[in-house]
Amino acid sequence: IVSTSIGAEGIGYTDGENIFIANGAELFADRVIELLKNEDLRNRLSENASAYAAANFDNSVVVSHLVEFYSALANG
């Protein structure tokens, strides 16, 4: 994943671990080319991004957080 900081706003990413943040056309292109040339880096970022998404944005995780939130409101 390559994005700008605005495009990734609110995701809670770690630049260089599960995404590349590239603000500016030249840096964005450089990051894409780097990933195209480096299969190990591409695979690592891809695996980390997938694991992060599953841990934070899977429907069961989101629903669990909502249930906890509403339970706290009801009991609060």
Tab-separated table of N, CA, C and O in Angstrom:
chain	number	residue	atom	x	y	z
A	1	ILE	N	0.846	-1.175	0.000
A	1	ILE	CA	0.000	0.000	0.000
A	1	ILE	C	0.887	1.232	0.000
A	1	ILE	O	1.788	1.346	0.817
A	2	VAL	N	0.599	2.133	-0.922
A	2	VAL	CA	1.244	3.437	-0.946
A	2	VAL	C	0.124	4.460	-0.912
A	2	VAL	O	-0.838	4.376	-1.679
A	3	SER	N	0.245	5.423	-0.007
A	3	SER	CA	-0.782	6.447	0.135
A	3	SER	C	-0.142	7.746	0.595
A	3	SER	O	1.004	7.753	1.045
A	4	THR	N	-0.904	8.809	0.511
A	4	THR	CA	-0.488	10.059	1.138
A	4	THR	C	-0.932	10.028	2.593
A	4	THR	O	-1.761	9.195	2.980
A	5	SER	N	-0.410	10.934	3.388
A	5	SER	CA	-0.829	10.983	4.787
A	5	SER	C	-2.306	11.342	4.898
A	5	SER	O	-3.004	10.840	5.785
A	6	ILE	N	-2.803	12.145	3.988
A	6	ILE	CA	-4.238	12.478	4.001
A	6	ILE	C	-5.063	11.250	3.630
A	6	ILE	O	-6.091	10.973	4.251
A	7	GLY	N	-4.608	10.482	2.660
A	7	GLY	CA	-5.328	9.275	2.247
A	7	GLY	C	-5.382	8.205	3.322
A	7	GLY	O	-6.306	7.407	3.371
A	8	ALA	N	-4.387	8.194	4.195
A	8	ALA	CA	-4.319	7.183	5.249
A	8	ALA	C	-4.798	7.714	6.597
A	8	ALA	O	-4.696	7.024	7.604
A	9	GLU	N	-5.334	8.925	6.591
A	9	GLU	CA	-5.776	9.554	7.833
A	9	GLU	C	-6.810	8.686	8.550
A	9	GLU	O	-7.750	8.183	7.950
A	10	GLY	N	-6.613	8.504	9.843
A	10	GLY	CA	-7.565	7.754	10.650
A	10	GLY	C	-7.356	6.253	10.666
A	10	GLY	O	-8.083	5.531	11.335
A	11	ILE	N	-6.369	5.760	9.954
A	11	ILE	CA	-6.161	4.313	9.873
A	11	ILE	C	-5.279	3.806	11.009
A	11	ILE	O	-5.403	2.671	11.438
A	12	GLY	N	-4.369	4.602	11.517
A	12	GLY	CA	-3.478	4.140	12.581
A	12	GLY	C	-2.348	3.295	12.044
A	12	GLY	O	-1.948	2.326	12.669
A	13	TYR	N	-1.819	3.647	10.918
A	13	TYR	CA	-0.769	2.906	10.226
A	13	TYR	C	0.602	3.124	10.870
A	13	TYR	O	0.784	4.010	11.694
A	14	THR	N	1.555	2.318	10.443
A	14	THR	CA	2.951	2.533	10.763
A	14	THR	C	3.708	2.599	9.445
A	14	THR	O	3.831	1.590	8.742
A	15	ASP	N	4.171	3.798	9.102
A	15	ASP	CA	4.862	4.014	7.841
A	15	ASP	C	6.075	3.098	7.737
A	15	ASP	O	6.884	2.995	8.657
A	16	GLY	N	6.181	2.394	6.629
A	16	GLY	CA	7.294	1.485	6.400
A	16	GLY	C	7.079	0.094	6.942
A	16	GLY	O	7.847	-0.816	6.657
A	17	GLU	N	6.016	-0.083	7.734
A	17	GLU	CA	5.718	-1.408	8.288
A	17	GLU	C	4.510	-2.034	7.611
A	17	GLU	O	4.531	-3.197	7.229
A	18	ASN	N	3.410	-1.274	7.494
A	18	ASN	CA	2.212	-1.816	6.855
A	18	ASN	C	1.672	-0.885	5.773
A	18	ASN	O	0.586	-1.112	5.251
A	19	ILE	N	2.448	0.143	5.440
A	19	ILE	CA	2.078	1.096	4.402
A	19	ILE	C	3.296	1.962	4.112
A	19	ILE	O	4.199	2.059	4.949
A	20	PHE	N	3.341	2.531	2.932
A	20	PHE	CA	4.310	3.582	2.629
A	20	PHE	C	3.547	4.880	2.494
A	20	PHE	O	2.592	4.969	1.718
A	21	ILE	N	3.934	5.879	3.255
A	21	ILE	CA	3.350	7.206	3.129
A	21	ILE	C	4.260	8.020	2.214
A	21	ILE	O	5.469	8.097	2.446
A	22	ALA	N	3.671	8.600	1.192
A	22	ALA	CA	4.441	9.365	0.212
A	22	ALA	C	3.663	10.625	-0.150
A	22	ALA	O	2.699	10.564	-0.906
A	23	ASN	N	4.074	11.739	0.416
A	23	ASN	CA	3.436	13.021	0.133
A	23	ASN	C	4.218	13.717	-0.974
A	23	ASN	O	5.319	14.178	-0.757
A	24	GLY	N	3.646	13.714	-2.140
A	24	GLY	CA	4.293	14.301	-3.311
A	24	GLY	C	4.415	13.275	-4.415
A	24	GLY	O	4.644	12.087	-4.166
A	25	ALA	N	4.258	13.759	-5.635
A	25	ALA	CA	4.226	12.866	-6.796
A	25	ALA	C	5.521	12.085	-6.984
A	25	ALA	O	5.495	10.877	-7.252
A	26	GLU	N	6.660	12.738	-6.826
A	26	GLU	CA	7.935	12.059	-7.055
A	26	GLU	C	8.184	10.974	-6.015
A	26	GLU	O	8.572	9.848	-6.357
A	27	LEU	N	7.948	11.288	-4.751
A	27	LEU	CA	8.130	10.299	-3.691
A	27	LEU	C	7.150	9.148	-3.851
A	27	LEU	O	7.497	7.982	-3.655
A	28	PHE	N	5.905	9.456	-4.232
A	28	PHE	CA	4.899	8.427	-4.447
A	28	PHE	C	5.375	7.458	-5.532
A	28	PHE	O	5.343	6.236	-5.351
A	29	ALA	N	5.835	8.009	-6.653
A	29	ALA	CA	6.329	7.175	-7.752
A	29	ALA	C	7.535	6.359	-7.306
A	29	ALA	O	7.644	5.163	-7.641
A	30	ASP	N	8.444	6.970	-6.547
A	30	ASP	CA	9.622	6.251	-6.049
A	30	ASP	C	9.226	5.068	-5.176
A	30	ASP	O	9.820	3.987	-5.268
A	31	ARG	N	8.235	5.265	-4.308
A	31	ARG	CA	7.794	4.181	-3.424
A	31	ARG	C	7.159	3.035	-4.216
A	31	ARG	O	7.388	1.862	-3.923
A	32	VAL	N	6.351	3.378	-5.207
A	32	VAL	CA	5.726	2.341	-6.036
A	32	VAL	C	6.797	1.556	-6.778
A	32	VAL	O	6.771	0.317	-6.809
A	33	ILE	N	7.759	2.242	-7.353
A	33	ILE	CA	8.843	1.572	-8.071
A	33	ILE	C	9.647	0.689	-7.121
A	33	ILE	O	10.007	-0.441	-7.462
A	34	GLU	N	9.920	1.202	-5.916
A	34	GLU	CA	10.648	0.411	-4.918
A	34	GLU	C	9.923	-0.890	-4.615
A	34	GLU	O	10.543	-1.958	-4.532
A	35	LEU	N	8.607	-0.825	-4.461
A	35	LEU	CA	7.832	-2.035	-4.175
A	35	LEU	C	7.801	-2.979	-5.375
A	35	LEU	O	7.820	-4.196	-5.210
A	36	LEU	N	7.744	-2.435	-6.563
A	36	LEU	CA	7.752	-3.272	-7.762
A	36	LEU	C	9.078	-4.007	-7.920
A	36	LEU	O	9.110	-5.151	-8.370
A	37	LYS	N	10.156	-3.376	-7.514
A	37	LYS	CA	11.488	-3.965	-7.667
A	37	LYS	C	11.869	-4.900	-6.523
A	37	LYS	O	12.718	-5.767	-6.698
A	38	ASN	N	11.283	-4.711	-5.349
A	38	ASN	CA	11.705	-5.447	-4.161
A	38	ASN	C	10.576	-6.363	-3.680
A	38	ASN	O	9.720	-5.957	-2.885
A	39	GLU	N	10.603	-7.595	-4.131
A	39	GLU	CA	9.541	-8.549	-3.803
A	39	GLU	C	9.458	-8.833	-2.309
A	39	GLU	O	8.358	-8.946	-1.756
A	40	ASP	N	10.596	-8.952	-1.634
A	40	ASP	CA	10.578	-9.219	-0.191
A	40	ASP	C	9.908	-8.089	0.575
A	40	ASP	O	9.074	-8.326	1.450
A	41	LEU	N	10.255	-6.853	0.243
A	41	LEU	CA	9.643	-5.693	0.893
A	41	LEU	C	8.150	-5.640	0.581
A	41	LEU	O	7.335	-5.416	1.466
A	42	ARG	N	7.806	-5.870	-0.670
A	42	ARG	CA	6.401	-5.872	-1.089
A	42	ARG	C	5.605	-6.923	-0.327
A	42	ARG	O	4.520	-6.647	0.191
A	43	ASN	N	6.157	-8.116	-0.196
A	43	ASN	CA	5.470	-9.187	0.522
A	43	ASN	C	5.334	-8.867	2.009
A	43	ASN	O	4.287	-9.121	2.609
A	44	ARG	N	6.391	-8.300	2.609
A	44	ARG	CA	6.350	-7.956	4.036
A	44	ARG	C	5.291	-6.894	4.304
A	44	ARG	O	4.470	-7.039	5.213
A	45	LEU	N	5.287	-5.823	3.507
A	45	LEU	CA	4.284	-4.775	3.686
A	45	LEU	C	2.877	-5.318	3.474
A	45	LEU	O	1.958	-5.001	4.219
A	46	SER	N	2.737	-6.158	2.463
A	46	SER	CA	1.432	-6.745	2.153
A	46	SER	C	0.923	-7.618	3.299
A	46	SER	O	-0.240	-7.507	3.709
A	47	GLU	N	1.781	-8.468	3.827
A	47	GLU	CA	1.390	-9.338	4.937
A	47	GLU	C	1.061	-8.518	6.183
A	47	GLU	O	0.072	-8.795	6.875
A	48	ASN	N	1.875	-7.518	6.476
A	48	ASN	CA	1.622	-6.672	7.647
A	48	ASN	C	0.330	-5.881	7.492
A	48	ASN	O	-0.435	-5.736	8.454
A	49	ALA	N	0.079	-5.356	6.302
A	49	ALA	CA	-1.145	-4.591	6.058
A	49	ALA	C	-2.378	-5.479	6.182
A	49	ALA	O	-3.385	-5.091	6.784
A	50	SER	N	-2.285	-6.676	5.652
A	50	SER	CA	-3.399	-7.617	5.729
A	50	SER	C	-3.691	-8.005	7.176
A	50	SER	O	-4.854	-8.036	7.602
A	51	ALA	N	-2.653	-8.286	7.943
A	51	ALA	CA	-2.831	-8.651	9.351
A	51	ALA	C	-3.405	-7.478	10.142
A	51	ALA	O	-4.290	-7.669	10.978
A	52	TYR	N	-2.935	-6.270	9.864
A	52	TYR	CA	-3.442	-5.085	10.557
A	52	TYR	C	-4.922	-4.872	10.243
A	52	TYR	O	-5.721	-4.612	11.142
A	53	ALA	N	-5.282	-5.007	8.977
A	53	ALA	CA	-6.681	-4.827	8.583
A	53	ALA	C	-7.572	-5.874	9.240
A	53	ALA	O	-8.654	-5.548	9.739
A	54	ALA	N	-7.128	-7.117	9.260
A	54	ALA	CA	-7.926	-8.178	9.876
A	54	ALA	C	-8.093	-7.943	11.374
A	54	ALA	O	-9.174	-8.169	11.928
A	55	ALA	N	-7.044	-7.472	12.036
A	55	ALA	CA	-7.096	-7.265	13.481
A	55	ALA	C	-7.911	-6.040	13.876
A	55	ALA	O	-8.413	-5.977	14.994
A	56	ASN	N	-8.050	-5.081	12.974
A	56	ASN	CA	-8.682	-3.820	13.347
A	56	ASN	C	-9.976	-3.490	12.619
A	56	ASN	O	-10.770	-2.694	13.126
A	57	PHE	N	-10.190	-4.074	11.456
A	57	PHE	CA	-11.334	-3.677	10.646
A	57	PHE	C	-12.251	-4.823	10.221
A	57	PHE	O	-13.218	-4.611	9.498
A	58	ASP	N	-11.957	-6.035	10.676
A	58	ASP	CA	-12.837	-7.172	10.400
A	58	ASP	C	-14.200	-6.900	11.035
A	58	ASP	O	-14.288	-6.286	12.111
A	59	ASN	N	-15.268	-7.314	10.388
A	59	ASN	CA	-16.615	-7.054	10.901
A	59	ASN	C	-16.805	-7.520	12.338
A	59	ASN	O	-17.426	-6.825	13.148
A	60	SER	N	-16.281	-8.681	12.690
A	60	SER	CA	-16.462	-9.187	14.056
A	60	SER	C	-15.744	-8.288	15.066
A	60	SER	O	-16.246	-8.088	16.178
A	61	VAL	N	-14.610	-7.728	14.685
A	61	VAL	CA	-13.877	-6.820	15.581
A	61	VAL	C	-14.649	-5.515	15.747
A	61	VAL	O	-14.831	-5.023	16.867
A	62	VAL	N	-15.136	-4.971	14.645
A	62	VAL	CA	-15.883	-3.714	14.688
A	62	VAL	C	-17.159	-3.884	15.511
A	62	VAL	O	-17.478	-3.046	16.366
A	63	VAL	N	-17.882	-4.962	15.291
A	63	VAL	CA	-19.123	-5.216	16.030
A	63	VAL	C	-18.827	-5.389	17.519
A	63	VAL	O	-19.553	-4.872	18.367
A	64	SER	N	-17.748	-6.093	17.840
A	64	SER	CA	-17.374	-6.276	19.237
A	64	SER	C	-17.120	-4.934	19.921
A	64	SER	O	-17.573	-4.707	21.042
A	65	HIS	N	-16.431	-4.041	19.239
A	65	HIS	CA	-16.184	-2.710	19.799
A	65	HIS	C	-17.480	-1.928	19.978
A	65	HIS	O	-17.663	-1.221	20.985
A	66	LEU	N	-18.385	-2.054	19.030
A	66	LEU	CA	-19.678	-1.371	19.148
A	66	LEU	C	-20.486	-1.905	20.324
A	66	LEU	O	-21.094	-1.140	21.072
A	67	VAL	N	-20.504	-3.218	20.496
A	67	VAL	CA	-21.229	-3.823	21.617
A	67	VAL	C	-20.642	-3.339	22.940
A	67	VAL	O	-21.385	-2.978	23.860
A	68	GLU	N	-19.323	-3.299	23.042
A	68	GLU	CA	-18.676	-2.797	24.259
A	68	GLU	C	-19.044	-1.343	24.517
A	68	GLU	O	-19.337	-0.957	25.652
A	69	PHE	N	-19.052	-0.541	23.462
A	69	PHE	CA	-19.396	0.880	23.587
A	69	PHE	C	-20.824	1.050	24.076
A	69	PHE	O	-21.093	1.802	25.029
A	70	TYR	N	-21.773	0.355	23.446
A	70	TYR	CA	-23.177	0.480	23.843
A	70	TYR	C	-23.416	-0.089	25.241
A	70	TYR	O	-24.239	0.444	25.995
A	71	SER	N	-22.711	-1.134	25.603
A	71	SER	CA	-22.843	-1.689	26.955
A	71	SER	C	-22.358	-0.690	27.995
A	71	SER	O	-22.981	-0.527	29.047
A	72	ALA	N	-21.254	-0.013	27.679
A	72	ALA	CA	-20.745	1.001	28.596
A	72	ALA	C	-21.728	2.167	28.741
A	72	ALA	O	-21.929	2.692	29.838
A	73	LEU	N	-22.380	2.542	27.656
A	73	LEU	CA	-23.381	3.609	27.724
A	73	LEU	C	-24.581	3.186	28.571
A	73	LEU	O	-25.092	3.964	29.371
A	74	ALA	N	-25.015	1.945	28.366
A	74	ALA	CA	-26.178	1.445	29.086
A	74	ALA	C	-25.894	1.298	30.584
A	74	ALA	O	-26.796	1.499	31.409
A	75	ASN	N	-24.675	0.965	30.920
A	75	ASN	CA	-24.316	0.743	32.323
A	75	ASN	C	-23.707	1.973	32.976
A	75	ASN	O	-23.443	1.951	34.169
A	76	GLY	N	-23.480	2.995	32.194
A	76	GLY	CA	-22.730	4.128	32.668
A	76	GLY	C	-23.437	5.193	33.344
A	76	GLY	O	-23.142	5.933	34.161
